[in-house]
Amino acid sequence: MNTTTSLSTAAARKLASVTKSVPQMQGITPRWLLRLLPWVDVSGGVYRVNRRLSHVAGDGRIDFTDVGGSVRVIPQELCELPCLQGFEDAEILEALADRFVQRELAAGEVLAAAGEPAERLFLIARGRASMTRLGQYGDTVDLGTLGDGDHLGDRAVLQAAQTWDYTVRAETPCTVLTLERSAFDSALSDAAALRAHVEQFIANSRRPQDKNGQAEIELAAGHRGEHTLPQTFVNYERRPREYELSVAQTILKVHTRVADLYNGSMDQTEQQLRLTIEALRERQEHELINNPDFGLLHNVVGKQRLQTRGGPPTPADLDELLCRRKRTKLFLAQPRAIAAFGQECTRRGIYPQTTEVGGQIVQAWRGVPLLPCDKIPITTAQTTSILALRLGEEHQGVIGLHQTGIPHEYEPSLNVRFMGINERAVLSYLVSAYYSVAVLVPDALGVLENVELGR
């Protein structure tokens, strides 16, 4: 018995000495975004985008600029508000725009409630909200919806003791900019020209009394038969966007007994380093999509944010997403969103085509590949988003940013530095990846939001 055990142990040791062990890792995804993004080398670590700022005056809607998760109203667009129409002092409008505060609303959250004091002005930058009021017989009367570029509460900053006549509730997640009456009064105190303009507006307005005795400010009659055509103004952004490279880092620790396996070869250390880099690349793709500063989901302008017609993604939804830009290179969607789209196609008797990308056959729509990406989040309400991208500097699209030629470079824009060995014989390596992503022009990136994953 003892002899047999001794022989078996010796045979096992001999087998281990000639067998190569390759550690494996769960959770490695195709990482289509990392694979297909055209990467631009940023030697100085900063990439500046001098983007044209274009806005239409006189169309009744307010435009915004988006920088990551931050939204700012274009100062000249404040002239779409009735009380500021015709006011042209750019510096005062710039200062007034800085007084707005960004606020995020979840679906179902109330923005303004009927009967409550009206003390602030709202500008809706993203999302959709419904307006309702209580009817004569206690029923709810639908007053329509508000969307990107709409505003409400312009009376609230002009007169005190106002109350909301209706209730405004977010139907989808919304981004709004708010201006308190106190902040508007402060702006009037700081700018005599603005104060004179608003006072003249009030003087030229009439205040009819409704049946409840509540005053409303309305524009005077004027020349109602004449129409002023909207005008498009083009300039360069005064504060061009500068993309600084972000860094993702991790520390790999390997015991010397692992590193010394197989007659002192570094094979096991190399394998552990390979798995560490795989995990780092997964995190890198996650940041390219979700980072609040440069992530794609946070850098889609309002005009490129679309809502589904009925919840699940339909062919018509993807067609509308496609028509917003030329040379769409790919769709990026949650695997479950792709499945939901396939179900909608089947329901309509439509069979999407397939195409080849990188030697793999994937689903496509109108010849544009529909690629899976599990880094796109799913909300608690079981909704998600679908991204559409145009790629490349030559097409003014979306590009990846990195820096090559860095010290201790192991892969392009990724380095591995040996940090030493501690008293417990543990080797430490610092693994760092430098990256970012830039959207060169607004229509290079679009998103279909609030995509339901199934009913």
Short mmCIF file of C-alpha atoms in Angstrom, two decimals:
data_model
loop_
_atom_site.label_atom_id
_atom_site.label_comp_id
_atom_site.label_asym_id
_atom_site.label_seq_id
_atom_site.Cartn_x
_atom_site.Cartn_y
_atom_site.Cartn_z
CA MET A 1 0.00 0.00 0.00
CA ASN A 2 2.77 2.41 0.95
CA THR A 3 4.74 1.57 -2.23
CA THR A 4 1.74 2.26 -4.43
CA THR A 5 1.13 5.61 -2.76
CA SER A 6 4.78 6.57 -3.19
CA LEU A 7 4.73 5.72 -6.90
CA SER A 8 1.48 7.62 -7.48
CA THR A 9 2.86 10.72 -5.76
CA ALA A 10 6.05 10.61 -7.76
CA ALA A 11 4.12 10.18 -10.99
CA ALA A 12 1.91 13.15 -10.13
CA ARG A 13 4.94 15.34 -9.45
CA LYS A 14 6.54 14.30 -12.72
CA LEU A 15 3.32 15.04 -14.60
CA ALA A 16 3.03 18.48 -12.97
CA SER A 17 6.58 19.33 -14.02
CA VAL A 18 5.76 18.90 -17.72
CA THR A 19 2.12 20.11 -17.77
CA LYS A 20 1.45 23.81 -18.45
CA SER A 21 -1.18 25.34 -16.20
CA VAL A 22 -3.11 28.25 -17.69
CA PRO A 23 -5.24 30.17 -15.18
CA GLN A 24 -8.68 31.15 -16.47
CA MET A 25 -11.03 33.99 -15.62
CA GLN A 26 -14.77 34.37 -15.79
CA GLY A 27 -16.37 37.54 -17.06
CA ILE A 28 -14.24 38.28 -20.13
CA THR A 29 -16.55 39.86 -22.72
CA PRO A 30 -15.99 40.64 -26.42
CA ARG A 31 -15.35 44.33 -25.57
CA TRP A 32 -16.54 45.51 -28.97
CA LEU A 33 -16.15 49.17 -28.08
CA LEU A 34 -12.48 48.79 -27.23
CA ARG A 35 -11.88 46.73 -30.35
CA LEU A 36 -13.60 49.02 -32.84
CA LEU A 37 -12.81 52.49 -31.47
CA PRO A 38 -10.18 54.25 -33.60
CA TRP A 39 -7.48 55.20 -31.09
CA VAL A 40 -5.72 58.55 -31.35
CA ASP A 41 -2.34 59.05 -29.69
CA VAL A 42 -2.36 62.03 -27.29
CA SER A 43 1.28 62.82 -26.68
CA GLY A 44 0.64 65.60 -24.14
CA GLY A 45 -2.11 63.78 -22.23
CA VAL A 46 -4.79 66.36 -23.24
CA TYR A 47 -6.98 66.46 -26.35
CA ARG A 48 -8.85 69.68 -27.14
CA VAL A 49 -12.05 69.76 -29.18
CA ASN A 50 -12.79 73.18 -30.69
CA ARG A 51 -16.45 72.67 -31.48
CA ARG A 52 -18.74 75.07 -33.26
CA LEU A 53 -21.60 76.34 -31.14
CA SER A 54 -24.77 76.59 -33.22
CA HIS A 55 -28.17 77.59 -31.94
CA VAL A 56 -31.44 78.74 -33.46
CA ALA A 57 -33.02 81.91 -32.10
CA GLY A 58 -36.75 82.49 -32.36
CA ASP A 59 -37.89 78.87 -32.57
CA GLY A 60 -39.44 78.93 -29.09
CA ARG A 61 -37.15 76.19 -27.74
CA ILE A 62 -34.08 76.49 -25.54
CA ASP A 63 -30.79 74.81 -26.44
CA PHE A 64 -28.10 73.57 -24.08
CA THR A 65 -24.48 72.47 -24.09
CA ASP A 66 -23.51 69.13 -22.56
CA VAL A 67 -20.16 68.39 -20.93
CA GLY A 68 -20.22 64.95 -19.39
CA GLY A 69 -23.06 64.88 -16.89
CA SER A 70 -23.11 68.68 -16.68
CA VAL A 71 -25.70 70.65 -18.68
CA ARG A 72 -25.59 74.41 -19.25
CA VAL A 73 -28.07 76.63 -21.05
CA ILE A 74 -26.67 78.59 -23.99
CA PRO A 75 -26.87 82.18 -22.67
CA GLN A 76 -28.35 83.64 -25.87
CA GLU A 77 -31.11 81.01 -25.73
CA LEU A 78 -32.50 82.64 -22.59
CA CYS A 79 -33.99 85.20 -24.97
CA GLU A 80 -36.60 82.56 -25.83
CA LEU A 81 -38.19 83.39 -22.46
CA PRO A 82 -40.95 86.00 -22.92
CA CYS A 83 -39.51 88.39 -20.37
CA LEU A 84 -36.05 88.36 -22.02
CA GLN A 85 -37.03 88.57 -25.68
CA GLY A 86 -34.98 91.23 -27.44
CA PHE A 87 -32.36 91.51 -24.68
CA GLU A 88 -28.91 91.33 -26.30
CA ASP A 89 -26.27 91.98 -23.61
CA ALA A 90 -24.14 88.82 -23.90
CA GLU A 91 -22.19 89.33 -20.67
CA ILE A 92 -25.33 89.73 -18.57
CA LEU A 93 -26.93 86.69 -20.20
CA GLU A 94 -23.73 84.74 -19.51
CA ALA A 95 -23.88 85.66 -15.83
CA LEU A 96 -27.59 84.79 -15.66
CA ALA A 97 -26.96 81.38 -17.25
CA ASP A 98 -24.42 80.60 -14.52
CA ARG A 99 -27.11 81.09 -11.86
CA PHE A 100 -29.14 78.06 -13.01
CA VAL A 101 -28.78 74.91 -10.93
CA GLN A 102 -28.92 71.45 -12.47
CA ARG A 103 -31.35 68.92 -11.01
CA GLU A 104 -31.95 65.27 -11.85
CA LEU A 105 -35.45 63.78 -11.62
CA ALA A 106 -36.43 60.13 -11.60
CA ALA A 107 -39.42 58.89 -13.55
CA GLY A 108 -42.59 59.61 -11.60
CA GLU A 109 -41.10 62.46 -9.57
CA VAL A 110 -43.18 65.64 -9.32
CA LEU A 111 -41.56 68.79 -10.67
CA ALA A 112 -44.38 71.18 -9.75
CA ALA A 113 -47.62 70.45 -7.90
CA ALA A 114 -50.90 72.33 -8.38
CA GLY A 115 -51.61 74.71 -5.54
CA GLU A 116 -48.02 74.87 -4.28
CA PRO A 117 -46.06 78.15 -4.37
CA ALA A 118 -44.44 78.87 -7.75
CA GLU A 119 -41.01 80.19 -6.83
CA ARG A 120 -38.68 79.05 -9.59
CA LEU A 121 -38.19 78.81 -13.34
CA PHE A 122 -37.60 75.39 -14.93
CA LEU A 123 -35.75 74.62 -18.17
CA ILE A 124 -36.11 71.01 -19.35
CA ALA A 125 -32.81 69.88 -20.86
CA ARG A 126 -33.48 66.13 -21.14
CA GLY A 127 -36.47 63.87 -20.71
CA ARG A 128 -40.23 64.12 -20.94
CA ALA A 129 -42.80 65.37 -18.41
CA SER A 130 -46.61 65.41 -18.39
CA MET A 131 -48.84 68.34 -17.43
CA THR A 132 -52.19 67.71 -15.75
CA ARG A 133 -54.74 69.63 -13.70
CA LEU A 134 -57.81 68.76 -11.70
CA GLY A 135 -61.03 69.05 -13.69
CA GLN A 136 -64.32 70.57 -12.66
CA TYR A 137 -65.69 67.23 -11.53
CA GLY A 138 -62.55 65.98 -9.81
CA ASP A 139 -61.21 64.23 -12.87
CA THR A 140 -57.68 64.64 -14.21
CA VAL A 141 -57.32 66.75 -17.33
CA ASP A 142 -54.33 66.11 -19.57
CA LEU A 143 -52.64 69.35 -20.67
CA GLY A 144 -49.96 67.74 -22.85
CA THR A 145 -46.29 66.97 -22.41
CA LEU A 146 -43.07 68.92 -22.06
CA GLY A 147 -39.79 67.80 -23.59
CA ASP A 148 -36.27 68.88 -24.42
CA GLY A 149 -36.04 72.65 -24.76
CA ASP A 150 -39.36 73.50 -23.06
CA HIS A 151 -39.67 75.73 -20.03
CA LEU A 152 -42.22 76.59 -17.35
CA GLY A 153 -42.49 79.05 -14.51
CA ASP A 154 -41.42 82.25 -16.27
CA ARG A 155 -44.20 84.02 -14.32
CA ALA A 156 -42.81 82.65 -11.06
CA VAL A 157 -39.63 84.74 -11.20
CA LEU A 158 -41.54 87.93 -12.04
CA GLN A 159 -44.26 87.98 -9.40
CA ALA A 160 -44.44 86.80 -5.83
CA ALA A 161 -47.42 84.97 -4.30
CA GLN A 162 -47.95 82.83 -7.39
CA THR A 163 -49.10 79.21 -7.24
CA TRP A 164 -48.93 76.44 -9.80
CA ASP A 165 -52.16 75.95 -11.77
CA TYR A 166 -51.16 72.46 -12.87
CA THR A 167 -49.02 69.49 -11.89
CA VAL A 168 -45.91 68.55 -13.83
CA ARG A 169 -44.64 64.99 -13.36
CA ALA A 170 -41.59 63.37 -14.98
CA GLU A 171 -42.58 60.53 -17.31
CA THR A 172 -38.93 59.59 -17.90
CA PRO A 173 -35.71 60.46 -16.05
CA CYS A 174 -35.27 64.21 -16.58
CA THR A 175 -32.48 66.74 -16.33
CA VAL A 176 -33.74 70.23 -15.58
CA LEU A 177 -32.12 73.57 -14.82
CA THR A 178 -33.79 75.67 -12.13
CA LEU A 179 -33.57 79.36 -11.31
CA GLU A 180 -34.90 80.53 -7.94
CA ARG A 181 -36.79 83.81 -7.77
CA SER A 182 -34.21 85.06 -5.26
CA ALA A 183 -31.40 84.32 -7.75
CA PHE A 184 -33.27 86.16 -10.50
CA ASP A 185 -33.85 89.16 -8.20
CA SER A 186 -30.15 89.16 -7.41
CA ALA A 187 -29.35 89.21 -11.14
CA LEU A 188 -31.69 92.17 -11.59
CA SER A 189 -29.94 94.02 -8.76
CA ASP A 190 -26.52 93.39 -10.32
CA ALA A 191 -27.50 94.44 -13.86
CA ALA A 192 -29.38 97.72 -14.35
CA ALA A 193 -29.91 97.02 -18.06
CA LEU A 194 -31.58 93.69 -17.31
CA ARG A 195 -33.76 95.25 -14.61
CA ALA A 196 -34.89 98.01 -16.99
CA HIS A 197 -35.71 95.47 -19.70
CA VAL A 198 -37.82 93.30 -17.36
CA GLU A 199 -39.63 96.33 -15.94
CA GLN A 200 -40.46 97.47 -19.47
CA PHE A 201 -41.78 93.99 -20.27
CA ILE A 202 -44.07 94.08 -17.25
CA ALA A 203 -45.26 97.59 -18.10
CA ASN A 204 -46.14 96.52 -21.67
CA SER A 205 -48.01 93.45 -20.47
CA ARG A 206 -51.58 93.21 -19.38
CA ARG A 207 -52.76 91.43 -16.27
CA PRO A 208 -56.30 90.07 -16.75
CA GLN A 209 -57.99 88.56 -13.76
CA ASP A 210 -59.23 85.00 -14.10
CA LYS A 211 -62.28 83.67 -12.27
CA ASN A 212 -60.14 82.80 -9.24
CA GLY A 213 -58.77 86.32 -9.04
CA GLN A 214 -55.24 85.23 -9.91
CA ALA A 215 -53.20 87.57 -12.14
CA GLU A 216 -51.45 86.29 -15.25
CA ILE A 217 -48.70 88.08 -17.15
CA GLU A 218 -49.17 87.90 -20.88
CA LEU A 219 -47.54 89.60 -23.83
CA ALA A 220 -49.42 92.56 -25.26
CA ALA A 221 -51.31 92.06 -28.49
CA GLY A 222 -48.80 93.57 -30.99
CA HIS A 223 -48.66 92.57 -34.66
CA ARG A 224 -50.09 89.08 -34.51
CA GLY A 225 -50.34 88.73 -38.29
CA GLU A 226 -46.59 89.05 -38.82
CA HIS A 227 -44.20 86.14 -38.24
CA THR A 228 -40.52 86.41 -37.48
CA LEU A 229 -38.43 83.66 -39.04
CA PRO A 230 -36.02 81.83 -36.71
CA GLN A 231 -32.36 82.70 -37.19
CA THR A 232 -29.38 80.36 -36.84
CA PHE A 233 -26.29 81.70 -35.06
CA VAL A 234 -22.92 79.97 -35.39
CA ASN A 235 -19.86 80.65 -33.24
CA TYR A 236 -17.12 78.71 -31.51
CA GLU A 237 -17.52 77.62 -27.90
CA ARG A 238 -15.89 80.09 -25.54
CA ARG A 239 -14.77 77.23 -23.32
CA PRO A 240 -13.57 74.42 -25.63
CA ARG A 241 -13.69 70.94 -24.16
CA GLU A 242 -10.36 69.47 -23.11
CA TYR A 243 -10.21 65.71 -22.59
CA GLU A 244 -7.58 64.64 -20.09
CA LEU A 245 -6.56 60.99 -20.07
CA SER A 246 -8.07 59.01 -17.25
CA VAL A 247 -6.21 56.19 -15.55
CA ALA A 248 -7.32 52.80 -14.30
CA GLN A 249 -4.89 51.10 -11.95
CA THR A 250 -4.60 47.88 -10.03
CA ILE A 251 -1.85 46.12 -8.09
CA LEU A 252 -0.91 42.54 -8.92
CA LYS A 253 0.59 40.59 -6.03
CA VAL A 254 2.26 37.25 -6.71
CA HIS A 255 3.95 35.06 -4.10
CA THR A 256 7.42 33.90 -5.03
CA ARG A 257 6.37 30.26 -4.70
CA VAL A 258 3.95 30.89 -7.58
CA ALA A 259 6.45 32.89 -9.61
CA ASP A 260 9.15 30.22 -9.07
CA LEU A 261 7.10 27.33 -10.46
CA TYR A 262 8.42 25.34 -13.39
CA ASN A 263 12.15 25.60 -12.76
CA GLY A 264 12.12 29.33 -12.06
CA SER A 265 10.26 30.37 -15.23
CA MET A 266 8.02 33.44 -15.13
CA ASP A 267 5.17 31.62 -16.87
CA GLN A 268 2.76 31.82 -13.92
CA THR A 269 3.51 35.48 -13.30
CA GLU A 270 2.81 36.20 -16.97
CA GLN A 271 -0.48 34.34 -16.77
CA GLN A 272 -1.56 36.20 -13.64
CA LEU A 273 -0.58 39.47 -15.33
CA ARG A 274 -2.66 38.52 -18.37
CA LEU A 275 -5.74 38.01 -16.20
CA THR A 276 -5.11 41.30 -14.40
CA ILE A 277 -4.93 43.16 -17.71
CA GLU A 278 -8.15 41.49 -18.88
CA ALA A 279 -9.93 42.73 -15.75
CA LEU A 280 -8.45 46.20 -16.24
CA ARG A 281 -9.66 46.32 -19.85
CA GLU A 282 -13.15 45.35 -18.70
CA ARG A 283 -13.09 48.25 -16.28
CA GLN A 284 -11.78 50.54 -19.02
CA GLU A 285 -14.71 49.77 -21.31
CA HIS A 286 -17.11 50.30 -18.41
CA GLU A 287 -15.66 53.77 -17.82
CA LEU A 288 -15.79 54.67 -21.52
CA ILE A 289 -19.55 54.16 -21.35
CA ASN A 290 -20.51 55.17 -17.81
CA ASN A 291 -17.96 57.69 -16.55
CA PRO A 292 -19.92 60.83 -15.53
CA ASP A 293 -17.27 63.11 -17.10
CA PHE A 294 -16.32 61.55 -20.46
CA GLY A 295 -18.50 58.42 -20.69
CA LEU A 296 -20.62 58.07 -23.82
CA LEU A 297 -23.95 57.83 -22.01
CA HIS A 298 -23.28 61.20 -20.35
CA ASN A 299 -22.08 63.01 -23.48
CA VAL A 300 -25.10 62.71 -25.77
CA VAL A 301 -26.62 66.11 -26.53
CA GLY A 302 -30.33 66.66 -26.03
CA LYS A 303 -31.23 66.58 -29.74
CA GLN A 304 -29.63 63.14 -30.07
CA ARG A 305 -31.55 61.60 -27.15
CA LEU A 306 -34.59 59.69 -28.37
CA GLN A 307 -37.38 57.88 -26.57
CA THR A 308 -38.97 54.62 -27.65
CA ARG A 309 -42.46 54.77 -29.13
CA GLY A 310 -43.95 52.09 -26.95
CA GLY A 311 -41.33 50.73 -24.56
CA PRO A 312 -39.48 47.83 -26.18
CA PRO A 313 -37.08 48.71 -29.04
CA THR A 314 -38.78 48.51 -32.42
CA PRO A 315 -37.45 48.73 -36.00
CA ALA A 316 -38.96 52.23 -36.23
CA ASP A 317 -37.00 53.29 -33.13
CA LEU A 318 -33.70 52.15 -34.61
CA ASP A 319 -34.59 53.78 -37.94
CA GLU A 320 -35.09 57.11 -36.19
CA LEU A 321 -31.80 56.65 -34.36
CA LEU A 322 -30.08 55.94 -37.67
CA CYS A 323 -31.48 58.94 -39.50
CA ARG A 324 -30.02 61.37 -36.95
CA ARG A 325 -26.47 60.93 -38.36
CA LYS A 326 -24.55 59.90 -41.44
CA ARG A 327 -22.16 56.96 -41.56
CA THR A 328 -23.41 55.24 -38.42
CA LYS A 329 -20.80 52.57 -37.80
CA LEU A 330 -22.43 50.51 -35.07
CA PHE A 331 -25.15 50.12 -32.49
CA LEU A 332 -24.10 49.21 -28.96
CA ALA A 333 -26.74 47.58 -26.76
CA GLN A 334 -27.30 45.35 -23.78
CA PRO A 335 -27.60 41.68 -24.85
CA ARG A 336 -31.10 41.66 -23.35
CA ALA A 337 -32.00 44.76 -25.38
CA ILE A 338 -30.89 42.96 -28.54
CA ALA A 339 -33.10 40.03 -27.56
CA ALA A 340 -36.03 42.41 -26.97
CA PHE A 341 -35.45 43.96 -30.39
CA GLY A 342 -35.47 40.49 -31.97
CA GLN A 343 -38.80 39.74 -30.30
CA GLU A 344 -40.31 42.95 -31.68
CA CYS A 345 -39.05 42.07 -35.15
CA THR A 346 -40.55 38.59 -34.90
CA ARG A 347 -43.87 40.08 -33.77
CA ARG A 348 -43.90 42.17 -36.95
CA GLY A 349 -42.74 39.37 -39.22
CA ILE A 350 -39.38 41.06 -39.85
CA TYR A 351 -36.13 39.10 -39.97
CA PRO A 352 -33.02 41.27 -39.40
CA GLN A 353 -29.94 40.55 -41.43
CA THR A 354 -26.53 39.59 -40.12
CA THR A 355 -23.11 40.95 -40.93
CA GLU A 356 -19.50 40.04 -40.25
CA VAL A 357 -17.42 42.07 -37.81
CA GLY A 358 -13.90 41.00 -36.96
CA GLY A 359 -14.50 37.51 -38.29
CA GLN A 360 -17.70 37.02 -36.27
CA ILE A 361 -21.28 36.97 -37.50
CA VAL A 362 -23.46 39.41 -35.58
CA GLN A 363 -27.00 40.72 -35.87
CA ALA A 364 -27.45 43.93 -37.87
CA TRP A 365 -30.11 46.47 -38.75
CA ARG A 366 -29.99 48.27 -42.11
CA GLY A 367 -26.47 46.91 -42.51
CA VAL A 368 -25.26 48.45 -39.22
CA PRO A 369 -24.04 45.84 -36.71
CA LEU A 370 -25.95 45.60 -33.45
CA LEU A 371 -23.19 44.68 -30.99
CA PRO A 372 -23.69 43.42 -27.43
CA CYS A 373 -22.22 45.32 -24.48
CA ASP A 374 -23.08 44.34 -20.92
CA LYS A 375 -21.49 47.56 -19.59
CA ILE A 376 -24.61 49.55 -20.53
CA PRO A 377 -26.61 49.63 -17.28
CA ILE A 378 -30.08 48.27 -16.65
CA THR A 379 -32.27 50.30 -14.30
CA THR A 380 -34.42 48.89 -11.51
CA ALA A 381 -37.40 49.51 -13.81
CA GLN A 382 -35.83 47.06 -16.29
CA THR A 383 -35.01 49.71 -18.88
CA THR A 384 -31.73 50.37 -20.67
CA SER A 385 -30.25 52.34 -23.59
CA ILE A 386 -29.02 51.70 -27.12
CA LEU A 387 -26.10 53.77 -28.46
CA ALA A 388 -25.42 54.65 -32.10
CA LEU A 389 -21.92 55.79 -33.06
CA ARG A 390 -20.10 57.29 -36.01
CA LEU A 391 -16.37 56.62 -35.66
CA GLY A 392 -13.10 58.23 -36.62
CA GLU A 393 -11.41 61.63 -36.85
CA GLU A 394 -11.84 61.69 -40.61
CA HIS A 395 -15.63 61.47 -40.21
CA GLN A 396 -15.81 63.79 -37.17
CA GLY A 397 -17.03 60.90 -35.08
CA VAL A 398 -16.21 59.22 -31.78
CA ILE A 399 -12.56 58.43 -31.07
CA GLY A 400 -10.63 56.75 -28.29
CA LEU A 401 -7.73 58.62 -26.70
CA HIS A 402 -4.55 57.06 -25.35
CA GLN A 403 -0.83 57.75 -25.02
CA THR A 404 1.80 55.40 -26.35
CA GLY A 405 5.52 55.30 -25.61
CA ILE A 406 5.07 55.66 -21.85
CA PRO A 407 7.74 54.23 -19.48
CA HIS A 408 7.51 50.52 -18.74
CA GLU A 409 4.92 50.09 -21.50
CA TYR A 410 3.58 46.55 -21.70
CA GLU A 411 0.79 47.19 -24.20
CA PRO A 412 -0.12 50.43 -25.99
CA SER A 413 -0.95 53.00 -23.28
CA LEU A 414 -0.63 50.36 -20.53
CA ASN A 415 2.43 49.91 -18.37
CA VAL A 416 3.55 47.47 -15.68
CA ARG A 417 5.97 48.63 -13.00
CA PHE A 418 7.68 46.36 -10.50
CA MET A 419 7.12 47.78 -7.01
CA GLY A 420 9.34 45.41 -5.07
CA ILE A 421 9.07 42.39 -2.80
CA ASN A 422 7.96 42.49 0.82
CA GLU A 423 9.04 40.51 3.89
CA ARG A 424 6.45 37.83 3.09
CA ALA A 425 8.07 37.13 -0.28
CA VAL A 426 5.21 38.72 -2.23
CA LEU A 427 6.04 40.44 -5.53
CA SER A 428 4.02 43.59 -6.35
CA TYR A 429 3.36 45.07 -9.79
CA LEU A 430 1.47 48.31 -10.51
CA VAL A 431 -0.61 47.94 -13.68
CA SER A 432 -1.92 51.21 -15.20
CA ALA A 433 -4.01 51.95 -18.30
CA TYR A 434 -4.41 55.52 -19.66
CA TYR A 435 -7.42 56.32 -21.83
CA SER A 436 -10.41 58.53 -22.60
CA VAL A 437 -13.01 58.98 -25.35
CA ALA A 438 -14.04 62.09 -27.27
CA VAL A 439 -17.13 62.99 -29.30
CA LEU A 440 -15.91 65.38 -32.00
CA VAL A 441 -19.30 66.73 -33.14
CA PRO A 442 -22.67 66.34 -31.39
CA ASP A 443 -24.39 64.21 -34.04
CA ALA A 444 -21.63 61.58 -33.94
CA LEU A 445 -23.33 59.96 -30.95
CA GLY A 446 -26.99 59.20 -30.30
CA VAL A 447 -28.92 57.19 -27.77
CA LEU A 448 -32.31 55.52 -27.57
CA GLU A 449 -33.36 55.81 -23.92
CA ASN A 450 -35.83 54.03 -21.65
CA VAL A 451 -35.73 50.85 -23.70
CA GLU A 452 -37.91 48.24 -22.03
CA LEU A 453 -36.41 44.77 -21.90
CA GLY A 454 -39.68 42.87 -22.06
CA ARG A 455 -43.29 42.82 -21.06
#
